[in-house]
Amino acid sequence: MSSSKHPASTSFKAPDSSSLQLNDQGKLRHFLTTDGLSKQVLTEIMDVAESFSGVAEQAVKKVPLLRGKTIANLFFENSTRTRTTFDLAAKRLSADVINLNIATSATTKGESILDTIRNLEAMQVDMFIVRHADSGAAHFIARHVAPHISVINAGDGRHAHPTQAMLDMFTIRRVKKDFKRLKVAIIGDILHSRVARSQIHALNTLGVREVRVIAPKTLLPSDTDSLGVHVYGDLKTGLDDVDVVIMLRLQRERMGAALLPSEHEYFECFGLTEERLSYAKPDVCVMHPGPINRGVEMDAAVADGPNSVILQQVTNGIATRMAVMALTLGHYATGKSS
Ligand code: CP
């Protein structure tokens, strides 16, 4: 478990196996991590997301699938994209949504996270969307909720951000069609990135040809060798012949010690410029989960350039989160089992 200064901080056990996520029929009950989920489950999420992507084009951007359900957004850590796209996704499924304002909630008076959950359960909430600075927070809640309630991990510490990974997979599939011939490079602060971990598990499960990580040694996790990635220490060789580039933000808020000399020097070695992007394939697609720090991990010309799909990722986040919510609540029958 990572440390946390948050007043609602609880001692969470380290995340265990993903078996907690599936019900007896092998269907998603919670969505906590991409680690351990089958290709069939990940593909089903993307297929259902595809079916929801047209809802945004309708005059009335709603379907009645989750009418009568109540979904609580519990964001113990800041967010722009994840929180708003979960909110929009729930509303487009016709659910009622509670956005608990943690800063003005009773957690500031010392109420434990479990007591907060129990009180919201007493209000007949059907689903909790949880973001927390501590790894394992969403697993902890999932182990304690009533059997009919689903928990979705919206990012926990350095551990996992599975819906971000799935909206990224959905975006890659839409642009590149097929995973198996792709070389994908993830660049930057792998050590602190829950997004990178979730992406690496999903990319390997979906059968990409190669996953690369390009980073300074100080920003690689100690278990890099077990992740199923090829490690590069420079952009020129790491980007060679790559189909997809995923940039990561330097997570200063999670860096305890001085892991980097300066942001300027980091950009000099690992910042993505138009010139460096030319080492990759001409039709390379450039991704970033956001928030972007322009001039730190990438040039504005690349972030806004013709290869960038960064805003498509945000749009695809709504359909992907609609899919995860509908599937975990058992309101989308594809007729397939994993
Ligand atoms: N990608 C992502 O998690 O962004 P937010 O922190 O804005 O939700």
mmCIF file of C-alpha atoms and ligand atoms in Angstrom:
data_model
loop_
_atom_site.group_PDB
_atom_site.id
_atom_site.type_symbol
_atom_site.label_atom_id
_atom_site.label_comp_id
_atom_site.label_asym_id
_atom_site.label_seq_id
_atom_site.Cartn_x
_atom_site.Cartn_y
_atom_site.Cartn_z
ATOM 1 C CA MET A 1 0.000 0.000 0.000
ATOM 2 C CA SER A 2 1.280 3.474 -0.776
ATOM 3 C CA SER A 3 1.205 6.132 1.921
ATOM 4 C CA SER A 4 -1.500 8.777 1.998
ATOM 5 C CA LYS A 5 -1.971 12.046 3.805
ATOM 6 C CA HIS A 6 -5.701 12.086 3.157
ATOM 7 C CA PRO A 7 -7.883 12.345 6.277
ATOM 8 C CA ALA A 8 -10.071 9.503 5.026
ATOM 9 C CA SER A 9 -7.017 7.284 4.628
ATOM 10 C CA THR A 10 -7.598 3.693 5.735
ATOM 11 C CA SER A 11 -5.235 0.744 6.034
ATOM 12 C CA PHE A 12 -5.969 -1.198 2.878
ATOM 13 C CA LYS A 13 -4.641 -4.669 2.182
ATOM 14 C CA ALA A 14 -2.606 -4.903 -1.006
ATOM 15 C CA PRO A 15 -4.793 -5.746 -4.013
ATOM 16 C CA ASP A 16 -5.266 -9.488 -4.416
ATOM 17 C CA SER A 17 -6.266 -11.541 -7.435
ATOM 18 C CA SER A 18 -8.746 -10.274 -9.962
ATOM 19 C CA SER A 19 -11.133 -13.153 -9.086
ATOM 20 C CA LEU A 20 -13.001 -10.603 -6.964
ATOM 21 C CA GLN A 21 -14.079 -8.974 -10.224
ATOM 22 C CA LEU A 22 -15.988 -11.861 -11.773
ATOM 23 C CA ASN A 23 -19.244 -13.503 -10.718
ATOM 24 C CA ASP A 24 -19.985 -17.258 -10.842
ATOM 25 C CA GLN A 25 -20.817 -17.012 -14.552
ATOM 26 C CA GLY A 26 -17.457 -15.354 -15.319
ATOM 27 C CA LYS A 27 -19.111 -11.981 -15.895
ATOM 28 C CA LEU A 28 -17.802 -8.690 -14.571
ATOM 29 C CA ARG A 29 -19.225 -7.773 -11.183
ATOM 30 C CA HIS A 30 -16.630 -5.165 -10.217
ATOM 31 C CA PHE A 31 -14.004 -3.555 -12.458
ATOM 32 C CA LEU A 32 -10.843 -3.093 -10.413
ATOM 33 C CA THR A 33 -7.904 -3.995 -12.658
ATOM 34 C CA THR A 34 -7.159 -5.241 -16.164
ATOM 35 C CA ASP A 35 -4.661 -7.693 -14.670
ATOM 36 C CA GLY A 36 -5.943 -11.261 -14.976
ATOM 37 C CA LEU A 37 -8.986 -10.494 -17.115
ATOM 38 C CA SER A 38 -9.347 -12.556 -20.279
ATOM 39 C CA LYS A 39 -9.130 -11.300 -23.853
ATOM 40 C CA GLN A 40 -12.821 -12.151 -24.159
ATOM 41 C CA VAL A 41 -13.809 -9.885 -21.248
ATOM 42 C CA LEU A 42 -11.672 -6.988 -22.545
ATOM 43 C CA THR A 43 -13.039 -7.439 -26.073
ATOM 44 C CA GLU A 44 -16.612 -7.497 -24.757
ATOM 45 C CA ILE A 45 -16.030 -4.123 -23.043
ATOM 46 C CA MET A 46 -14.812 -2.638 -26.336
ATOM 47 C CA ASP A 47 -17.680 -4.189 -28.318
ATOM 48 C CA VAL A 48 -20.259 -2.771 -25.906
ATOM 49 C CA ALA A 49 -18.486 0.614 -25.942
ATOM 50 C CA GLU A 50 -18.769 0.559 -29.731
ATOM 51 C CA SER A 51 -22.516 0.001 -29.439
ATOM 52 C CA PHE A 52 -22.803 3.014 -27.096
ATOM 53 C CA SER A 53 -20.612 5.358 -29.136
ATOM 54 C CA GLY A 54 -23.574 6.462 -31.263
ATOM 55 C CA VAL A 55 -25.589 7.695 -28.266
ATOM 56 C CA ALA A 56 -23.670 10.993 -28.360
ATOM 57 C CA GLU A 57 -24.923 11.585 -31.927
ATOM 58 C CA GLN A 58 -28.602 11.244 -30.959
ATOM 59 C CA ALA A 59 -30.813 14.312 -30.471
ATOM 60 C CA VAL A 60 -31.472 13.054 -26.948
ATOM 61 C CA LYS A 61 -28.147 11.692 -25.735
ATOM 62 C CA LYS A 62 -29.652 9.012 -23.497
ATOM 63 C CA VAL A 63 -30.607 5.353 -23.383
ATOM 64 C CA PRO A 64 -32.829 3.977 -20.578
ATOM 65 C CA LEU A 65 -30.577 1.038 -19.611
ATOM 66 C CA LEU A 66 -29.796 2.087 -16.014
ATOM 67 C CA ARG A 67 -33.017 3.975 -15.280
ATOM 68 C CA GLY A 68 -33.784 3.653 -11.562
ATOM 69 C CA LYS A 69 -30.141 2.880 -10.638
ATOM 70 C CA THR A 70 -28.109 5.186 -8.399
ATOM 71 C CA ILE A 71 -24.394 5.664 -8.967
ATOM 72 C CA ALA A 72 -22.071 7.426 -6.503
ATOM 73 C CA ASN A 73 -18.888 9.127 -7.714
ATOM 74 C CA LEU A 74 -16.399 9.034 -4.803
ATOM 75 C CA PHE A 75 -13.287 10.952 -5.819
ATOM 76 C CA PHE A 76 -10.868 11.203 -2.889
ATOM 77 C CA GLU A 77 -8.240 12.514 -5.335
ATOM 78 C CA ASN A 78 -8.535 15.232 -7.996
ATOM 79 C CA SER A 79 -9.769 14.486 -11.489
ATOM 80 C CA THR A 80 -11.088 16.277 -14.565
ATOM 81 C CA ARG A 81 -11.540 13.644 -17.283
ATOM 82 C CA THR A 82 -12.372 10.515 -15.315
ATOM 83 C CA ARG A 83 -14.867 12.132 -12.998
ATOM 84 C CA THR A 84 -16.761 14.080 -15.656
ATOM 85 C CA THR A 85 -16.864 11.234 -18.164
ATOM 86 C CA PHE A 86 -18.151 8.814 -15.503
ATOM 87 C CA ASP A 87 -20.777 11.421 -14.603
ATOM 88 C CA LEU A 88 -21.793 11.881 -18.245
ATOM 89 C CA ALA A 89 -21.718 8.141 -18.913
ATOM 90 C CA ALA A 90 -24.045 7.420 -15.986
ATOM 91 C CA LYS A 91 -26.446 10.179 -17.074
ATOM 92 C CA ARG A 92 -26.451 8.909 -20.670
ATOM 93 C CA LEU A 93 -27.505 5.538 -19.279
ATOM 94 C CA SER A 94 -30.333 7.368 -17.407
ATOM 95 C CA ALA A 95 -28.957 6.552 -13.934
ATOM 96 C CA ASP A 96 -29.211 8.963 -11.019
ATOM 97 C CA VAL A 97 -25.757 10.253 -10.039
ATOM 98 C CA ILE A 98 -24.368 11.457 -6.718
ATOM 99 C CA ASN A 99 -21.085 13.365 -6.958
ATOM 100 C CA LEU A 100 -19.932 13.349 -3.348
ATOM 101 C CA ASN A 101 -17.833 16.431 -2.653
ATOM 102 C CA ILE A 102 -15.119 14.899 -0.476
ATOM 103 C CA ALA A 103 -13.788 18.321 0.557
ATOM 104 C CA THR A 104 -17.136 19.197 2.186
ATOM 105 C CA SER A 105 -18.150 15.677 3.232
ATOM 106 C CA ALA A 106 -17.968 14.103 6.692
ATOM 107 C CA THR A 107 -14.666 12.432 5.784
ATOM 108 C CA THR A 108 -13.084 15.770 6.759
ATOM 109 C CA LYS A 109 -14.503 15.180 10.276
ATOM 110 C CA GLY A 110 -12.789 11.802 10.527
ATOM 111 C CA GLU A 111 -15.479 9.492 9.153
ATOM 112 C CA SER A 112 -13.850 6.330 7.809
ATOM 113 C CA ILE A 113 -14.175 5.344 4.181
ATOM 114 C CA LEU A 114 -16.145 2.247 5.207
ATOM 115 C CA ASP A 115 -18.619 4.300 7.245
ATOM 116 C CA THR A 116 -19.080 6.610 4.258
ATOM 117 C CA ILE A 117 -19.794 3.561 2.091
ATOM 118 C CA ARG A 118 -22.228 2.080 4.653
ATOM 119 C CA ASN A 119 -24.173 5.354 4.780
ATOM 120 C CA LEU A 120 -24.399 5.577 0.995
ATOM 121 C CA GLU A 121 -25.484 1.905 0.892
ATOM 122 C CA ALA A 122 -28.274 2.882 3.295
ATOM 123 C CA MET A 123 -29.393 5.338 0.591
ATOM 124 C CA GLN A 124 -29.710 2.383 -1.867
ATOM 125 C CA VAL A 125 -26.701 3.246 -4.013
ATOM 126 C CA ASP A 126 -26.104 0.533 -6.663
ATOM 127 C CA MET A 127 -22.565 1.387 -7.749
ATOM 128 C CA PHE A 128 -19.511 3.157 -6.383
ATOM 129 C CA ILE A 129 -16.955 4.782 -8.689
ATOM 130 C CA VAL A 130 -13.830 5.185 -6.553
ATOM 131 C CA ARG A 131 -10.669 7.219 -7.019
ATOM 132 C CA HIS A 132 -8.203 7.210 -4.159
ATOM 133 C CA ALA A 133 -4.529 8.024 -3.583
ATOM 134 C CA ASP A 134 -3.981 4.655 -1.882
ATOM 135 C CA SER A 135 -3.346 1.507 -3.915
ATOM 136 C CA GLY A 136 -5.966 -1.082 -3.015
ATOM 137 C CA ALA A 137 -8.729 1.341 -1.997
ATOM 138 C CA ALA A 138 -11.226 0.132 -4.619
ATOM 139 C CA HIS A 139 -10.465 -3.529 -3.811
ATOM 140 C CA PHE A 140 -11.014 -2.773 -0.127
ATOM 141 C CA ILE A 141 -14.438 -1.280 -0.814
ATOM 142 C CA ALA A 142 -15.363 -4.104 -3.212
ATOM 143 C CA ARG A 143 -14.651 -6.656 -0.479
ATOM 144 C CA HIS A 144 -17.068 -4.904 1.888
ATOM 145 C CA VAL A 145 -20.098 -3.896 -0.193
ATOM 146 C CA ALA A 146 -23.382 -5.809 -0.357
ATOM 147 C CA PRO A 147 -23.587 -8.518 -3.060
ATOM 148 C CA HIS A 148 -25.782 -6.487 -5.437
ATOM 149 C CA ILE A 149 -23.438 -3.458 -5.458
ATOM 150 C CA SER A 150 -20.658 -2.948 -8.026
ATOM 151 C CA VAL A 151 -17.408 -1.053 -7.535
ATOM 152 C CA ILE A 152 -15.398 0.506 -10.347
ATOM 153 C CA ASN A 153 -11.810 1.576 -9.795
ATOM 154 C CA ALA A 154 -11.312 5.090 -11.186
ATOM 155 C CA GLY A 155 -7.608 5.070 -10.252
ATOM 156 C CA ASP A 156 -5.952 3.864 -7.027
ATOM 157 C CA GLY A 157 -2.471 5.084 -6.126
ATOM 158 C CA ARG A 158 0.142 3.605 -8.439
ATOM 159 C CA HIS A 159 -1.810 0.394 -8.843
ATOM 160 C CA ALA A 160 -4.470 0.498 -11.565
ATOM 161 C CA HIS A 161 -6.684 2.707 -13.715
ATOM 162 C CA PRO A 162 -8.585 0.072 -15.682
ATOM 163 C CA THR A 163 -11.209 2.239 -17.378
ATOM 164 C CA GLN A 164 -8.452 4.545 -18.660
ATOM 165 C CA ALA A 165 -6.666 1.502 -20.081
ATOM 166 C CA MET A 166 -9.867 0.256 -21.719
ATOM 167 C CA LEU A 167 -10.720 3.618 -23.306
ATOM 168 C CA ASP A 168 -7.151 3.605 -24.622
ATOM 169 C CA MET A 169 -7.579 0.070 -26.026
ATOM 170 C CA PHE A 170 -10.889 1.119 -27.570
ATOM 171 C CA THR A 171 -9.205 4.153 -29.166
ATOM 172 C CA ILE A 172 -6.324 2.030 -30.511
ATOM 173 C CA ARG A 173 -8.775 -0.525 -31.944
ATOM 174 C CA ARG A 174 -10.786 2.208 -33.653
ATOM 175 C CA VAL A 175 -7.682 3.720 -35.267
ATOM 176 C CA LYS A 176 -5.535 0.637 -35.949
ATOM 177 C CA LYS A 177 -8.274 -2.059 -36.210
ATOM 178 C CA ASP A 178 -6.135 -5.046 -35.189
ATOM 179 C CA PHE A 179 -3.892 -5.441 -32.137
ATOM 180 C CA LYS A 180 -1.685 -8.322 -33.194
ATOM 181 C CA ARG A 181 0.722 -6.505 -35.521
ATOM 182 C CA LEU A 182 1.171 -3.413 -33.336
ATOM 183 C CA LYS A 183 4.299 -2.159 -31.589
ATOM 184 C CA VAL A 184 3.308 0.157 -28.756
ATOM 185 C CA ALA A 185 5.719 2.396 -26.824
ATOM 186 C CA ILE A 186 4.836 3.854 -23.414
ATOM 187 C CA ILE A 187 7.107 6.763 -22.526
ATOM 188 C CA GLY A 188 7.878 8.440 -19.218
ATOM 189 C CA ASP A 189 7.091 7.904 -15.558
ATOM 190 C CA ILE A 190 6.288 4.187 -15.595
ATOM 191 C CA LEU A 191 7.196 3.874 -11.903
ATOM 192 C CA HIS A 192 4.293 5.952 -10.600
ATOM 193 C CA SER A 193 1.807 5.262 -13.382
ATOM 194 C CA ARG A 194 -1.312 3.228 -12.629
ATOM 195 C CA VAL A 195 -2.308 3.945 -16.240
ATOM 196 C CA ALA A 196 0.840 2.281 -17.628
ATOM 197 C CA ARG A 197 0.331 -0.837 -15.491
ATOM 198 C CA SER A 198 -3.270 -1.236 -16.623
ATOM 199 C CA GLN A 199 -2.342 -0.560 -20.261
ATOM 200 C CA ILE A 200 0.519 -3.081 -20.224
ATOM 201 C CA HIS A 201 -1.735 -5.853 -18.876
ATOM 202 C CA ALA A 202 -4.444 -5.049 -21.443
ATOM 203 C CA LEU A 203 -2.060 -4.721 -24.417
ATOM 204 C CA ASN A 204 -0.412 -8.057 -23.651
ATOM 205 C CA THR A 205 -3.762 -9.793 -23.131
ATOM 206 C CA LEU A 206 -5.073 -8.388 -26.411
ATOM 207 C CA GLY A 207 -2.004 -9.824 -28.135
ATOM 208 C CA VAL A 208 -0.022 -6.860 -29.464
ATOM 209 C CA ARG A 209 3.258 -7.757 -31.142
ATOM 210 C CA GLU A 210 5.415 -5.748 -28.724
ATOM 211 C CA VAL A 211 5.007 -3.445 -25.723
ATOM 212 C CA ARG A 212 7.960 -1.129 -25.110
ATOM 213 C CA VAL A 213 8.637 1.189 -22.212
ATOM 214 C CA ILE A 214 11.000 4.131 -22.727
ATOM 215 C CA ALA A 215 12.104 5.825 -19.513
ATOM 216 C CA PRO A 216 15.055 6.843 -17.355
ATOM 217 C CA LYS A 217 16.105 3.997 -15.027
ATOM 218 C CA THR A 218 14.900 5.992 -11.996
ATOM 219 C CA LEU A 219 11.340 5.974 -13.367
ATOM 220 C CA LEU A 220 11.097 2.222 -13.954
ATOM 221 C CA PRO A 221 9.458 -0.035 -11.338
ATOM 222 C CA SER A 222 11.565 -2.768 -9.712
ATOM 223 C CA ASP A 223 9.279 -5.439 -11.217
ATOM 224 C CA THR A 224 9.650 -4.179 -14.816
ATOM 225 C CA ASP A 225 11.128 -7.532 -15.918
ATOM 226 C CA SER A 226 7.919 -9.336 -14.964
ATOM 227 C CA LEU A 227 5.615 -6.971 -16.867
ATOM 228 C CA GLY A 228 6.158 -8.404 -20.348
ATOM 229 C CA VAL A 229 7.732 -5.297 -21.855
ATOM 230 C CA HIS A 230 10.900 -4.394 -23.759
ATOM 231 C CA VAL A 231 12.847 -1.628 -22.009
ATOM 232 C CA TYR A 232 14.553 1.242 -23.864
ATOM 233 C CA GLY A 233 16.584 4.091 -22.403
ATOM 234 C CA ASP A 234 16.382 6.467 -25.366
ATOM 235 C CA LEU A 235 13.742 7.690 -27.790
ATOM 236 C CA LYS A 236 15.682 7.093 -31.014
ATOM 237 C CA THR A 237 15.888 3.320 -30.680
ATOM 238 C CA GLY A 238 12.714 2.969 -28.605
ATOM 239 C CA LEU A 239 10.493 4.716 -31.138
ATOM 240 C CA ASP A 240 11.879 2.925 -34.180
ATOM 241 C CA ASP A 241 9.015 1.392 -36.239
ATOM 242 C CA VAL A 242 6.424 2.018 -33.521
ATOM 243 C CA ASP A 243 2.664 2.179 -34.353
ATOM 244 C CA VAL A 244 1.360 3.749 -31.134
ATOM 245 C CA VAL A 245 3.079 6.120 -28.688
ATOM 246 C CA ILE A 246 1.576 6.635 -25.242
ATOM 247 C CA MET A 247 3.024 9.561 -23.299
ATOM 248 C CA LEU A 248 2.812 9.731 -19.503
ATOM 249 C CA ARG A 249 2.840 12.682 -17.141
ATOM 250 C CA LEU A 250 5.623 13.029 -14.587
ATOM 251 C CA GLN A 251 3.727 12.293 -11.365
ATOM 252 C CA ARG A 252 5.490 14.782 -9.107
ATOM 253 C CA GLU A 253 2.879 14.287 -6.368
ATOM 254 C CA ARG A 254 3.925 10.628 -6.023
ATOM 255 C CA MET A 255 7.699 11.215 -6.191
ATOM 256 C CA GLY A 256 9.161 10.964 -2.703
ATOM 257 C CA ALA A 257 12.825 11.483 -3.561
ATOM 258 C CA ALA A 258 14.592 13.498 -6.276
ATOM 259 C CA LEU A 259 14.280 11.044 -9.164
ATOM 260 C CA LEU A 260 14.995 13.575 -11.894
ATOM 261 C CA PRO A 261 17.512 16.418 -12.232
ATOM 262 C CA SER A 262 14.949 18.880 -13.664
ATOM 263 C CA GLU A 263 11.929 19.001 -15.937
ATOM 264 C CA HIS A 264 14.057 20.810 -18.525
ATOM 265 C CA GLU A 265 16.637 18.009 -18.606
ATOM 266 C CA TYR A 266 13.857 15.418 -18.684
ATOM 267 C CA PHE A 267 12.373 17.096 -21.764
ATOM 268 C CA GLU A 268 15.828 17.229 -23.386
ATOM 269 C CA CYS A 269 16.102 13.418 -23.136
ATOM 270 C CA PHE A 270 12.533 12.087 -23.131
ATOM 271 C CA GLY A 271 10.287 14.923 -24.365
ATOM 272 C CA LEU A 272 8.370 14.096 -27.534
ATOM 273 C CA THR A 273 9.001 16.591 -30.347
ATOM 274 C CA GLU A 274 7.934 16.451 -34.000
ATOM 275 C CA GLU A 275 11.509 15.517 -34.960
ATOM 276 C CA ARG A 276 11.620 12.618 -32.496
ATOM 277 C CA LEU A 277 8.174 11.434 -33.515
ATOM 278 C CA SER A 278 9.575 10.926 -37.033
ATOM 279 C CA TYR A 279 11.551 7.908 -35.688
ATOM 280 C CA ALA A 280 8.215 6.077 -35.431
ATOM 281 C CA LYS A 281 5.979 4.941 -38.316
ATOM 282 C CA PRO A 282 4.493 7.812 -40.391
ATOM 283 C CA ASP A 283 0.963 6.893 -39.307
ATOM 284 C CA VAL A 284 1.925 6.531 -35.635
ATOM 285 C CA CYS A 285 -0.871 7.461 -33.285
ATOM 286 C CA VAL A 286 0.050 9.665 -30.289
ATOM 287 C CA MET A 287 -1.839 9.201 -27.040
ATOM 288 C CA HIS A 288 -1.799 10.732 -23.568
ATOM 289 C CA PRO A 289 -4.228 9.953 -20.725
ATOM 290 C CA GLY A 290 -4.046 13.568 -19.522
ATOM 291 C CA PRO A 291 -3.480 15.893 -17.853
ATOM 292 C CA ILE A 292 -0.738 17.007 -20.282
ATOM 293 C CA ASN A 293 2.200 19.119 -19.186
ATOM 294 C CA ARG A 294 3.170 20.803 -22.444
ATOM 295 C CA GLY A 295 6.901 21.335 -22.748
ATOM 296 C CA VAL A 296 7.611 18.721 -20.054
ATOM 297 C CA GLU A 297 6.653 15.374 -21.585
ATOM 298 C CA MET A 298 5.693 16.602 -25.050
ATOM 299 C CA ASP A 299 5.710 19.629 -27.349
ATOM 300 C CA ALA A 300 2.414 21.405 -27.998
ATOM 301 C CA ALA A 301 3.003 20.784 -31.735
ATOM 302 C CA VAL A 302 2.822 17.016 -31.100
ATOM 303 C CA ALA A 303 -0.061 17.181 -28.626
ATOM 304 C CA ASP A 304 -2.134 19.156 -31.128
ATOM 305 C CA GLY A 305 -0.629 17.621 -34.278
ATOM 306 C CA PRO A 306 -2.132 15.371 -36.960
ATOM 307 C CA ASN A 307 -1.038 12.128 -35.262
ATOM 308 C CA SER A 308 -2.597 13.010 -31.916
ATOM 309 C CA VAL A 309 -5.738 11.166 -30.793
ATOM 310 C CA ILE A 310 -5.677 12.659 -27.294
ATOM 311 C CA LEU A 311 -9.105 14.282 -27.485
ATOM 312 C CA GLN A 312 -10.557 11.175 -29.157
ATOM 313 C CA GLN A 313 -9.430 9.308 -26.021
ATOM 314 C CA VAL A 314 -11.518 11.679 -23.910
ATOM 315 C CA THR A 315 -14.591 11.233 -26.126
ATOM 316 C CA ASN A 316 -14.143 7.442 -26.126
ATOM 317 C CA GLY A 317 -13.979 7.526 -22.337
ATOM 318 C CA ILE A 318 -17.724 8.153 -22.168
ATOM 319 C CA ALA A 319 -18.761 5.124 -24.265
ATOM 320 C CA THR A 320 -16.171 2.922 -22.543
ATOM 321 C CA ARG A 321 -17.399 3.909 -19.078
ATOM 322 C CA MET A 322 -21.012 3.394 -20.175
ATOM 323 C CA ALA A 323 -19.991 -0.124 -21.229
ATOM 324 C CA VAL A 324 -18.266 -0.923 -17.943
ATOM 325 C CA MET A 325 -21.193 0.375 -15.895
ATOM 326 C CA ALA A 326 -23.804 -1.517 -17.933
ATOM 327 C CA LEU A 327 -21.791 -4.761 -17.880
ATOM 328 C CA THR A 328 -20.963 -4.723 -14.164
ATOM 329 C CA LEU A 329 -24.586 -4.035 -13.241
ATOM 330 C CA GLY A 330 -25.632 -6.918 -15.529
ATOM 331 C CA HIS A 331 -27.707 -4.713 -17.793
ATOM 332 C CA TYR A 332 -26.091 -5.571 -21.082
ATOM 333 C CA ALA A 333 -26.485 -9.097 -22.375
ATOM 334 C CA THR A 334 -24.141 -10.019 -25.206
ATOM 335 C CA GLY A 335 -24.977 -13.692 -24.953
ATOM 336 C CA LYS A 336 -21.264 -14.524 -24.551
ATOM 337 C CA SER A 337 -19.627 -15.894 -21.439
ATOM 338 C CA SER A 338 -15.932 -15.805 -20.603
HETATM 339 N N1 CP B 1 -6.593 10.397 -17.242
HETATM 340 C C1 CP B 1 -7.041 10.770 -16.029
HETATM 341 O O1 CP B 1 -7.201 9.957 -15.118
HETATM 342 O O2 CP B 1 -7.297 12.103 -15.914
HETATM 343 P P1 CP B 1 -7.982 12.789 -14.648
HETATM 344 O O3 CP B 1 -6.982 12.727 -13.523
HETATM 345 O O4 CP B 1 -8.294 14.201 -15.074
HETATM 346 O O5 CP B 1 -9.206 12.004 -14.316
#
